[in-house]
Coordinates of C-alpha atoms and ligand atoms in Angstrom, one line a residue:
X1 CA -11.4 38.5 22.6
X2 CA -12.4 38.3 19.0
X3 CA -13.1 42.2 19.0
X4 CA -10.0 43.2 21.1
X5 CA -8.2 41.5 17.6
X6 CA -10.1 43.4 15.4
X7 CA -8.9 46.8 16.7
X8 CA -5.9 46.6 14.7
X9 CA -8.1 46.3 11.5
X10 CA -8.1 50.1 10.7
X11 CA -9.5 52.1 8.1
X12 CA -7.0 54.7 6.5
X13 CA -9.8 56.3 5.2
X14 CA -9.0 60.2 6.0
X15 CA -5.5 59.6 4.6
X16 CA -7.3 58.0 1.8
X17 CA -9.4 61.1 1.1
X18 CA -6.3 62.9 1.0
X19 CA -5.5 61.1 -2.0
X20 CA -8.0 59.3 -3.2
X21 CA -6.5 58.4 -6.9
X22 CA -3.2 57.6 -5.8
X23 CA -2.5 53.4 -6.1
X24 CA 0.1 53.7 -3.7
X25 CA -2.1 54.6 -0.9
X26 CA -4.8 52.3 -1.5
X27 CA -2.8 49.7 0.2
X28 CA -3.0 51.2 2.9
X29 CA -7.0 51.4 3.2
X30 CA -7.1 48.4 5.6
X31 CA -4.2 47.5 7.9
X32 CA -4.4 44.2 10.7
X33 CA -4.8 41.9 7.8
X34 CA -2.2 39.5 7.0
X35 CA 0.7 40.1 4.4
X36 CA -0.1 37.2 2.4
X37 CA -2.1 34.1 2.5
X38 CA -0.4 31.2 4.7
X39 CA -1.4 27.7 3.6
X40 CA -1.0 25.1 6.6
X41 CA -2.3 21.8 5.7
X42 CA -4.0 20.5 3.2
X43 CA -7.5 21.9 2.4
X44 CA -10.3 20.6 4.3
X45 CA -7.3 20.7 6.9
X46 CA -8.3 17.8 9.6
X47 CA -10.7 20.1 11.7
X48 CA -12.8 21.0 9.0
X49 CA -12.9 17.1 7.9
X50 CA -14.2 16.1 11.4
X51 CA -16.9 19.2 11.3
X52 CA -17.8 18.0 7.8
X53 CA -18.4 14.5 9.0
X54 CA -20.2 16.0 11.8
X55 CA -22.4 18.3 9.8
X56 CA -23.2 15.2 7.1
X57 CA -25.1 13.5 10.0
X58 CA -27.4 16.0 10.2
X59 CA -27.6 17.5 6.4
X60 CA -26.0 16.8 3.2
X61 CA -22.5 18.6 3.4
X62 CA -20.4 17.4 0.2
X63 CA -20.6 20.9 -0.9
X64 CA -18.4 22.1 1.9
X65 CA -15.6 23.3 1.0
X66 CA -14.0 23.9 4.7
X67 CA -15.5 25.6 7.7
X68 CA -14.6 28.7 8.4
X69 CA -13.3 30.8 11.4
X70 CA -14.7 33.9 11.1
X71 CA -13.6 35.1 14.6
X72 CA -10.6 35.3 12.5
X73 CA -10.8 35.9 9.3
X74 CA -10.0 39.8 8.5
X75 CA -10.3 42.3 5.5
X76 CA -9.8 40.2 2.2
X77 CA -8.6 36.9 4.0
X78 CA -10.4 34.2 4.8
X79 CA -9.5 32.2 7.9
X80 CA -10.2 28.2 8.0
X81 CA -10.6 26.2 11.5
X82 CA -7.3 24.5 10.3
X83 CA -5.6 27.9 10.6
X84 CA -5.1 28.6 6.8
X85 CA -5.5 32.3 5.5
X86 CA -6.3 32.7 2.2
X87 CA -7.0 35.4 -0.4
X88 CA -11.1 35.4 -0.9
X89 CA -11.8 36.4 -4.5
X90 CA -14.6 34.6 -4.1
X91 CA -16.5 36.1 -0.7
X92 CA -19.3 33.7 -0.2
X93 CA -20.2 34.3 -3.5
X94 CA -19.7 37.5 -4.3
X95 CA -22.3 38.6 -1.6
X96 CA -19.2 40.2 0.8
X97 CA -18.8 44.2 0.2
X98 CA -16.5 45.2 2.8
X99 CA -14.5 41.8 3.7
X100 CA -14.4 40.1 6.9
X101 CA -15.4 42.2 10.0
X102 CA -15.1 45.2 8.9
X103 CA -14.7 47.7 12.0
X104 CA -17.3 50.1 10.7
X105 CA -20.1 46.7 11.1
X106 CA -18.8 46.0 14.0
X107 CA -19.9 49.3 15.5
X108 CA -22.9 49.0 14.2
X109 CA -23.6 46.3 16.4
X110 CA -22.7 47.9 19.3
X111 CA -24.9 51.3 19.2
X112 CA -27.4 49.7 22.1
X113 CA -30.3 51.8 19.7
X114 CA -29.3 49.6 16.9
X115 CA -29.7 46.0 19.3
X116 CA -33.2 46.8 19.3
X117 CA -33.3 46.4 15.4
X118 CA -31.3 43.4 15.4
X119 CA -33.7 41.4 17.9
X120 CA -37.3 43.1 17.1
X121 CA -37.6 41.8 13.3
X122 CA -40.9 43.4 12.0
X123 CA -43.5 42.0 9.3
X124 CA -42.5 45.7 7.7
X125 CA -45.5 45.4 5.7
X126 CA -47.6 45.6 8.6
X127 CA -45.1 47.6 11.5
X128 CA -42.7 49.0 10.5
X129 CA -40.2 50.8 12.9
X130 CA -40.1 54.5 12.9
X131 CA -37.3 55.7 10.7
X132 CA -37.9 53.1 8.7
X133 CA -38.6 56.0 5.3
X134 CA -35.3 57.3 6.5
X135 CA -33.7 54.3 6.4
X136 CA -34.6 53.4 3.2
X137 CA -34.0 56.4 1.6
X138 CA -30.2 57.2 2.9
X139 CA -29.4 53.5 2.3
X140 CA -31.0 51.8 -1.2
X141 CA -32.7 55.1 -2.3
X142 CA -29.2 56.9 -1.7
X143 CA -27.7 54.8 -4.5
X144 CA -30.5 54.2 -6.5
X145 CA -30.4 53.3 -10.0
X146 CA -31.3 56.7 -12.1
X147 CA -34.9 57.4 -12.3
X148 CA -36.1 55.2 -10.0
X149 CA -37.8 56.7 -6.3
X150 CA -39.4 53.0 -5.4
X151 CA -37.8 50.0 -3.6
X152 CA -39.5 47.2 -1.9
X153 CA -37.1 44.5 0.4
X154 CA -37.3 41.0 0.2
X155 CA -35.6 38.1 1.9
X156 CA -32.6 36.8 -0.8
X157 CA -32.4 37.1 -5.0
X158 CA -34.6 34.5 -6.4
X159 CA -37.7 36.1 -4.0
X160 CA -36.7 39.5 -5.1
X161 CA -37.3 38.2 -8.9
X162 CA -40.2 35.8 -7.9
X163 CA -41.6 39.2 -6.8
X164 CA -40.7 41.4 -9.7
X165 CA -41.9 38.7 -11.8
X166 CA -45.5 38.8 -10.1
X167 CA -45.3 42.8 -9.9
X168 CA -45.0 42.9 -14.0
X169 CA -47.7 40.0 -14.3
X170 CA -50.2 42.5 -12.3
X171 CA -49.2 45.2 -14.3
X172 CA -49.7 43.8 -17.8
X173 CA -52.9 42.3 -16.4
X174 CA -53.9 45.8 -15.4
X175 CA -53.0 47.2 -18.8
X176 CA -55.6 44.6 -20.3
X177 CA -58.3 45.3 -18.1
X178 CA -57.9 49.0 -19.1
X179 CA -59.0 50.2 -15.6
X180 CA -62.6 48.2 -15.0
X181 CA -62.8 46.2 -12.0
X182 CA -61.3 42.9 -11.0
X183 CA -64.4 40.7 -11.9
X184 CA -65.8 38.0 -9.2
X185 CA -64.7 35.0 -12.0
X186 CA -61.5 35.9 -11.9
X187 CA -61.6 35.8 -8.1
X188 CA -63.1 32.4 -8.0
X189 CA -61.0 30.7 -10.9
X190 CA -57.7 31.6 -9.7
X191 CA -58.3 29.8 -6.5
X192 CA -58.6 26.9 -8.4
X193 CA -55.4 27.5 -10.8
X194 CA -57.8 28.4 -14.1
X195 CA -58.6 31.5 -16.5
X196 CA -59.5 34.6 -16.7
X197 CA -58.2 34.7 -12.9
X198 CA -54.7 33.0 -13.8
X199 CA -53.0 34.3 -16.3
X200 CA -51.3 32.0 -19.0
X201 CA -48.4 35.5 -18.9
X202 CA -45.2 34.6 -19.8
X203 CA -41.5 35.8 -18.3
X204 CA -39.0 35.9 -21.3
X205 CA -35.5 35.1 -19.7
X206 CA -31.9 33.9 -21.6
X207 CA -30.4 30.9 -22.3
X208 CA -27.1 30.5 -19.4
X209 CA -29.7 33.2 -17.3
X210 CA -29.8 32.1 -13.1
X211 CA -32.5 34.4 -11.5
X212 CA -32.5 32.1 -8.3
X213 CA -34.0 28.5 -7.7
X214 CA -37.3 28.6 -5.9
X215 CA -40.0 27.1 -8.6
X216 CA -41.1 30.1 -10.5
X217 CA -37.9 31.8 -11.1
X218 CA -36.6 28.4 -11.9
X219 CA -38.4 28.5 -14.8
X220 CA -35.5 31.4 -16.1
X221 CA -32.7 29.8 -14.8
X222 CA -30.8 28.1 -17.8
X223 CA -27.0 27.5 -16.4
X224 CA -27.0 24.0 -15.1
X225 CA -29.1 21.0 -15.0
X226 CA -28.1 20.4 -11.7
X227 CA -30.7 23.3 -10.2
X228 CA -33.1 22.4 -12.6
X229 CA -33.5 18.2 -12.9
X230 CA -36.6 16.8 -11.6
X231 CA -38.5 20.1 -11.2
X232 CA -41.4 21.2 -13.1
X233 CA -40.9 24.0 -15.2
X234 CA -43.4 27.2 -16.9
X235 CA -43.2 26.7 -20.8
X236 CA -42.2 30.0 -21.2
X237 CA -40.2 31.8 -24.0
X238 CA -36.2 31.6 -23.7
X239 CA -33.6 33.7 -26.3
X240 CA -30.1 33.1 -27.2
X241 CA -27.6 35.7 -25.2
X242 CA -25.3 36.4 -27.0
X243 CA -21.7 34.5 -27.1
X244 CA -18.7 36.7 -28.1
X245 CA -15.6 36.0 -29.2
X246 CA -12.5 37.6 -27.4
X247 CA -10.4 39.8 -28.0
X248 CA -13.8 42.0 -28.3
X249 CA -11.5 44.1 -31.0
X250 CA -10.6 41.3 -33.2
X251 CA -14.0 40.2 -33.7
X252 CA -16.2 43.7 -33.9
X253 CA -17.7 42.0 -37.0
X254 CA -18.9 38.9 -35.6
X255 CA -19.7 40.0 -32.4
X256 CA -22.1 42.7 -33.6
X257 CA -23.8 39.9 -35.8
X258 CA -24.0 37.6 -32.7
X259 CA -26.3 40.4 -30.8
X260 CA -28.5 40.6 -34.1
X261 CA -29.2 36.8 -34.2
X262 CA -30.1 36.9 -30.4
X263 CA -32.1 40.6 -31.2
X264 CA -33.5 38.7 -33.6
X265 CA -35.0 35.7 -31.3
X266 CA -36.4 38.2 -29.0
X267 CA -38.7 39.5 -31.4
X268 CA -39.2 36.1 -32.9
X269 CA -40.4 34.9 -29.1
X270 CA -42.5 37.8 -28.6
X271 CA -44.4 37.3 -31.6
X272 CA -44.7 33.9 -31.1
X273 CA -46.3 33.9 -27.4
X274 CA -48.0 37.2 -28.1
X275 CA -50.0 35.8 -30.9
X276 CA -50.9 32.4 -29.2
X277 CA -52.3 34.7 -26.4
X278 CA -49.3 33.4 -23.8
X279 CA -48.3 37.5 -23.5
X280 CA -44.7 38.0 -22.6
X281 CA -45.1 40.3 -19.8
X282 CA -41.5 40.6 -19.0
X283 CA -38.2 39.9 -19.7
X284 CA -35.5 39.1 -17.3
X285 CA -31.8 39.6 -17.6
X286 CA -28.4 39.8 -15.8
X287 CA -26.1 42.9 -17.1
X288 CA -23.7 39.6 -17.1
X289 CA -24.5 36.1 -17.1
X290 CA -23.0 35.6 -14.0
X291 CA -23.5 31.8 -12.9
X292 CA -23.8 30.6 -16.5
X293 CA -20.0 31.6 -17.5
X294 CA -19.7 35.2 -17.1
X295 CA -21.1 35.7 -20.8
X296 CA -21.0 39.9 -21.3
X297 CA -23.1 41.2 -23.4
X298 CA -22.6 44.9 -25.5
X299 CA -24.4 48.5 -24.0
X300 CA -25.7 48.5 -28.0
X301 CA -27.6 44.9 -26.9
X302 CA -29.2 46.2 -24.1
X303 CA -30.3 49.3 -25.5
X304 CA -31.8 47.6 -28.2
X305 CA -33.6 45.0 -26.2
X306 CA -34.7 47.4 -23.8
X307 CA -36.4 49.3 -26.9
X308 CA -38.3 45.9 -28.3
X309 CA -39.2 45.3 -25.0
X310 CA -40.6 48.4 -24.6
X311 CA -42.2 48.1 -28.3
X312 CA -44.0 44.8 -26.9
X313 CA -45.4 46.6 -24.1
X314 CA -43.1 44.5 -21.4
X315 CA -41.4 44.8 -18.4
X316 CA -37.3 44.8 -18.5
X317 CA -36.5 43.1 -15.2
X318 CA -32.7 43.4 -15.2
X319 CA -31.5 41.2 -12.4
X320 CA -28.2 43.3 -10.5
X321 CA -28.3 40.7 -7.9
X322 CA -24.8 39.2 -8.5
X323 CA -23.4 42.6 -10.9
X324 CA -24.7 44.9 -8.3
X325 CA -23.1 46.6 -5.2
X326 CA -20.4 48.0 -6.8
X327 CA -17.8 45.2 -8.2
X328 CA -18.4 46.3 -11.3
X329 CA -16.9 50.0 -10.9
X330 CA -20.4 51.4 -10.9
X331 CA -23.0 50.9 -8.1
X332 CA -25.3 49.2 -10.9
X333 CA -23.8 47.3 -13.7
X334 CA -26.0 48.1 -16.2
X335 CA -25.2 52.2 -15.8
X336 CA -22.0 50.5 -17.9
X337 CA -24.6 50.4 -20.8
X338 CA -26.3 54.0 -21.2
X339 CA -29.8 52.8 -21.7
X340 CA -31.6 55.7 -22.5
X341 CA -35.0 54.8 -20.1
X342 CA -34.5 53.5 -16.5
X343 CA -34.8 49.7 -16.4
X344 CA -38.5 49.0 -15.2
X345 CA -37.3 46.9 -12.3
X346 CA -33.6 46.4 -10.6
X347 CA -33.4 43.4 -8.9
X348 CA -30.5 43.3 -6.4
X349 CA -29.6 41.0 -3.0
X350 CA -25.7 39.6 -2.1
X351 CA -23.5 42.8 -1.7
X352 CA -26.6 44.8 -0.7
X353 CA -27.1 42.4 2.2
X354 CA -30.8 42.6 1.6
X355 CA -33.0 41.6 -1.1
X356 CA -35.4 43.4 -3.2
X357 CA -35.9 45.8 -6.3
X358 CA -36.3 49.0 -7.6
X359 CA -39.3 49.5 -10.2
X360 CA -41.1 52.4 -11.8
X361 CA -43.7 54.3 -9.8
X362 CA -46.4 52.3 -12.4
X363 CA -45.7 48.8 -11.3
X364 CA -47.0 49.8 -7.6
X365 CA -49.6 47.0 -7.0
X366 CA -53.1 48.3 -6.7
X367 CA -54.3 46.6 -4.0
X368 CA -52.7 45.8 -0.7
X369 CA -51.4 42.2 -0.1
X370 CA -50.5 41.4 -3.5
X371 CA -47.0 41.7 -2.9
X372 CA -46.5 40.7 0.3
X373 CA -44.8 38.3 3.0
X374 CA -44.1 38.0 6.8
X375 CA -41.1 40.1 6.4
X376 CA -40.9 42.1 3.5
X377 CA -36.5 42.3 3.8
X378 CA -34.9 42.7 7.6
X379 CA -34.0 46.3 8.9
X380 CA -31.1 44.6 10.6
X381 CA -29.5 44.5 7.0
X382 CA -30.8 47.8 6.2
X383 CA -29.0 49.2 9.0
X384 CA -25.4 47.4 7.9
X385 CA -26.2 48.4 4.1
X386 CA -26.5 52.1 5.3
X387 CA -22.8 51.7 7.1
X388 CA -21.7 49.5 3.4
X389 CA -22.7 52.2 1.8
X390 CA -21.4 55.3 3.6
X391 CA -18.0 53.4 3.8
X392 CA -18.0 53.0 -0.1
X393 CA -18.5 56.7 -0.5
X394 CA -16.4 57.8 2.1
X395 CA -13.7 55.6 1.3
X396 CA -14.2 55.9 -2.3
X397 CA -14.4 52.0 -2.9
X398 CA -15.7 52.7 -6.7
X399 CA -12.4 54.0 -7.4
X400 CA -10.5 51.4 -5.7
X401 CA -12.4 49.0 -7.4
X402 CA -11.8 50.4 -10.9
X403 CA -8.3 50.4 -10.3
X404 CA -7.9 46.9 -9.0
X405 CA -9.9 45.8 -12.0
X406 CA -7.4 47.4 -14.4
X407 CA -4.4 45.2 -12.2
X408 CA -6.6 42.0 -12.1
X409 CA -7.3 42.7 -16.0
X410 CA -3.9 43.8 -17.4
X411 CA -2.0 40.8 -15.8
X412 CA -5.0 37.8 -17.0
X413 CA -4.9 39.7 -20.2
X414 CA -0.9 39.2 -19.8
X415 CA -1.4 35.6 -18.4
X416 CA -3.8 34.7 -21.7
X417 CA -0.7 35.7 -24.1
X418 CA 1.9 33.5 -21.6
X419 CA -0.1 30.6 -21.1
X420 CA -3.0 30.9 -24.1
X421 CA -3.4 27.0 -23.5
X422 CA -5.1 27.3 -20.0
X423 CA -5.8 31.2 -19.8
X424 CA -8.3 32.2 -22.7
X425 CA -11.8 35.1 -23.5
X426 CA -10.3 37.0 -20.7
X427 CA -13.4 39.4 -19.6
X428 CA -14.2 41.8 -16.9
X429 CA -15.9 45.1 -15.7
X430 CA -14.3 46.6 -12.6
X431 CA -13.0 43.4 -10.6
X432 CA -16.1 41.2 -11.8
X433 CA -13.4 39.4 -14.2
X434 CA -13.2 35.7 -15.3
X435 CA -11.3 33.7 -18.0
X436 CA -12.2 30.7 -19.9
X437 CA -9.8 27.2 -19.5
X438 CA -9.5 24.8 -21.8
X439 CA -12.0 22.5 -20.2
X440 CA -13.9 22.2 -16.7
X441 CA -11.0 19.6 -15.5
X442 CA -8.3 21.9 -16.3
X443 CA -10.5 24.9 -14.7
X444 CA -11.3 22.6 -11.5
X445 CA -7.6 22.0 -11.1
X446 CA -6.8 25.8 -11.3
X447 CA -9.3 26.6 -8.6
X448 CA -7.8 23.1 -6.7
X449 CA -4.4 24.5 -7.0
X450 CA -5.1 28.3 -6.3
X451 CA -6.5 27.2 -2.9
X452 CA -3.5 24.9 -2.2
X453 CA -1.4 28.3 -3.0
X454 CA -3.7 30.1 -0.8
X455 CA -6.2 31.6 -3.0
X456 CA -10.1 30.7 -2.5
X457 CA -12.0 31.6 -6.4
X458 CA -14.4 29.8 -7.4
X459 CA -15.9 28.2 -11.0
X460 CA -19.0 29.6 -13.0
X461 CA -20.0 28.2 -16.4
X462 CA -18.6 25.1 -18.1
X463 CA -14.8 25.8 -18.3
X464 CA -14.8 29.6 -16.5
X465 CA -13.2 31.3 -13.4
X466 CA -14.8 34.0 -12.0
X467 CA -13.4 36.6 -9.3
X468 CA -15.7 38.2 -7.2
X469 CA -13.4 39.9 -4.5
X470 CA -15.1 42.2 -1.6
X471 CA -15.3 46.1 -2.5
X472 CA -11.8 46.7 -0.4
X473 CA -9.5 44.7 -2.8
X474 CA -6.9 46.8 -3.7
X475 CA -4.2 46.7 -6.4
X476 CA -1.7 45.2 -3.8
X477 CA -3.8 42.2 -3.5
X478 CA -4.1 42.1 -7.0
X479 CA -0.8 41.4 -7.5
X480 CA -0.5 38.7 -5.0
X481 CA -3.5 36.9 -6.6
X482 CA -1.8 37.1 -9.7
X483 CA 1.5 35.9 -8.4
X484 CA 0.2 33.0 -7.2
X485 CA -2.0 32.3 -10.5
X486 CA 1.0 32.6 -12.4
X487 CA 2.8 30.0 -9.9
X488 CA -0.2 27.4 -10.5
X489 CA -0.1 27.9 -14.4
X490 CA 3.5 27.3 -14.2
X491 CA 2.6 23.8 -12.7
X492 CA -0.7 22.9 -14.9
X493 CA 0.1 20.8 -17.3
X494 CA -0.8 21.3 -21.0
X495 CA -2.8 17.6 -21.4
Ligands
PSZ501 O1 -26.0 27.6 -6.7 C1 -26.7 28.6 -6.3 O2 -27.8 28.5 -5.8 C2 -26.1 30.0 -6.5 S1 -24.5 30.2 -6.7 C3 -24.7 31.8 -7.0 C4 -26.0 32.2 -7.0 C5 -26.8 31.1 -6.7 N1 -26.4 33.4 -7.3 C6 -27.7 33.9 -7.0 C7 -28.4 34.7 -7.9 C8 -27.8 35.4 -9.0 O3 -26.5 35.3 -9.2 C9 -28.6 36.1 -9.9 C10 -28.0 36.9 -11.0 N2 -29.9 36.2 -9.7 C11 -30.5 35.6 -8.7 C12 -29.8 34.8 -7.8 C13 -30.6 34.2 -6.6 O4 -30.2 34.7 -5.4 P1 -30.4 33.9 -4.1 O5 -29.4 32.8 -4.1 O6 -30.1 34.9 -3.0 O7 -31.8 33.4 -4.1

């Protein structure tokens, strides 16, 4: 029943090739979803209060923000059990590229050779399924960031860093031994936690950094107490990112300063845990602090850390996992910054619908089973990722992308000079854009109200509001977000 529904969720996408610059037409990329969004009752509507309820006796639920239909829910809306439709900007944070059942996925499912994938998962490390090369290479190598031939799967985004992490430790390790053998000491102490078998290697990561939540990666997460508190955490090194102020043009001066003073503690942290012997063996970074406010740094930052990472004989780790996928007009956000080497690692999960990373051909471990788990990622996902991906090209989602971000951008830019008191450091790249409120009450009541208008975006930060819509937002839907937005602001008041 659910699929007969779907059928009238078409892609326009020959007509789209057609005319693939033309704004006019990109409305027309996805018919069978709804007009606008509808808003019924109040949100949790009385159905998804009961299932809440329900859910609570069997796990904490109190960050549920309504259950979902997703028989349902279509393109860029969002269906609740309550019958509400609203405009995701959001998408299960960020982690949606083509919407809600997209009919491409749903074939997918139905080719009877791709069942078999879906219900024989491998341990890929051990037997994999033929094809499996050829996967890889028309899905993640297909799109892969420049210079880079080597991706390994993972489960979700902190294992991918957890991973990437453990890949540069190896490395620099490697590098120290200058090719003589692994010694039977350091077999023997690092079963019991000690020297020379465990390093005392250091990950350098950014203040308002998230790289995931599992313990080691933890250690690089700086947004919010809340993932941290109570866990232990690696005394490793931890720079300032920078902290612009907006409009970028007003404030060249400053800004440029700003990414010298965090340059600066960089190389002030690398010489400090490189000379008490606690070697920074890589850094990690998002091309935008995503969770921690989205903080954007310049392409003249990353360049320049790149080269004193480089200089310090470390790894760059640059985490796409929330920026990558294409939001951000480019498949990989940092391709915005021109570095002139590949990154050593890409991390990436969410829009990719697997985990993993791409990393140089010399961070290969040497030995088998160093980097290694049941799994090793899910050909399932692989399989969807390769249908993701064909649709973005064919359907030329990039483009869409960037001109949806111009919309979204123009009109917050337009909102921040109507209402400067709740609409302020407008930023974006592609339709990865967020503004600042005044404070986090006045920025939880805008995403309170938006959903109560029919809009579903969601907070990052202290006082931010971040929109993360699928890869199939167009322009038209960029205009009813901001008619809606414009609606709430109307109603916030100033105090
Ligand atoms: O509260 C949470 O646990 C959230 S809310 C958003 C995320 C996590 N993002 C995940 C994320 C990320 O944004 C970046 C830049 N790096 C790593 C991760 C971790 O990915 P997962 O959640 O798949 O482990």
């Amino acid at each position: 029943m659910a699929l007969s529904r779907l059928n009238t969720f078409t892609t326009k996408s020959s007509l789209f090739r057609q005319l693939p610059q033309n704004a006019k037409c990109l409305s027309n990329l996805i018919l069978g979803e709804p007009s606008g969004p509808s808003v019924k009752t109040p949100i949790p509507g009385p159905k998804s209060k009961e299932m809440i309820s329900e859910l609570n006796t069997i796990q904490f639920a109190n960050t549920v923000i309504y259950f979902t239909d997703y028989n349902k829910s279509i393109g860029n809306y969002i269906v609740d059990v309550d019958g509400n439709v609203l405009l995701d900007v959001y998408t299960q944070i960020s982690s949606l590229p083509l919407g809600y059942n997209h009919p491409d996925l749903l074939k997918v499912l139905q080719d009877p050779d791709n069942q078999r994938t879906f219900i024989n998962r491998p341990s890929l490390g051990l037997f994999p399924g033929q094809g499996w090369p050829q996967k890889l290479t028309s899905s993640l190598l297909s799109v892969a960031p420049k210079g880079h031939s080597q991706v390994t799967t993972m489960a979700c985004g902190s294992c991918s860093n957890e991973n990437a992490f453990k890949a540069a430790f190896m490395w620099y390790r490697n590098k120290q031994r200058g090719g003589a053998p692994i010694t039977e000491e350091e077999n023997t102490s690092c079963m019991m936690n000690v020297a020379p078998g465990s390093t005392p290697f250091t990950i350098m990561s950014f203040k308002g950094g998230f790289h995931g939540r599992t313990i080691g990666v933890l250690s690089t997460t700086h947004s919010k107490a809340i993932h941290k508190l109570d866990i232990p955490a690696l005394d490793w090194p931890i720079a300032s990112f920078p902290r612009y102020k907006y409009p970028l043009e007003e404030f060249a001066e400053e800004n440029k300063a700003e990414d010298r003073k965090c340059l600066a503690e960089v190389e002030e942290e690398f010489e400090r845990f490189n000379k008490s012997g606690r070697f920074v063996a890589g850094v990690v970074i998002e091309p935008v602090q995503a969770e921690g406010g989205d903080n954007h740094a310049s392409p003249e930052f990353f360049q320049e850390l790149q080269r004193i990472t480089k200089k310090n004989g470390a790894a760059l780790i640059i985490d796409e996992v929330q920026t990558g996928g294409g939001a951000t007009g480019k498949y990989w956000c940092h391709e915005h910054f021109h570095l002139p080497e590949p990154a050593d690692f890409v991390t990436f999960s969410k829009k990719m619908l697997t985990g993993g990373y791409y990393s140089l051909p010399e961070f290969r471990p040497q030995q088998g089973y160093r980097i290694f788990n049941t799994w090793m990622g899910e050909p399932s996902k692989v399989l969807l990722l390769d249908k993701v991906i064909e649709v973005i090209k064919r359907d030329n989602l990039l483009s869409i992308v960037q001109a949806s971000g111009k919309k979204l951008m123009d009109g917050l830019m337009d909102m921040s000079k109507r209402y400067p008191q709740h609409v302020k450091n407008v930023r974006g790249i592609g339709t990865f854009c967020a503004f600042d409120s005044s404070s986090a009450e006045k920025r939880d009541e805008i995403v309170a109200k938006l959903k109560e208008k029919g809009i579903q975006s969601g907070g990052c930060g202290d006082l931010s509001l971040r929109i993360r819509p699928a890869l199939v937002f167009q322009p038209y839907h960029a205009d009813i977000f901001l008619e809606k937005f414009e609606k709430v602001l109307k109603k916030i008041k100033t105090f």
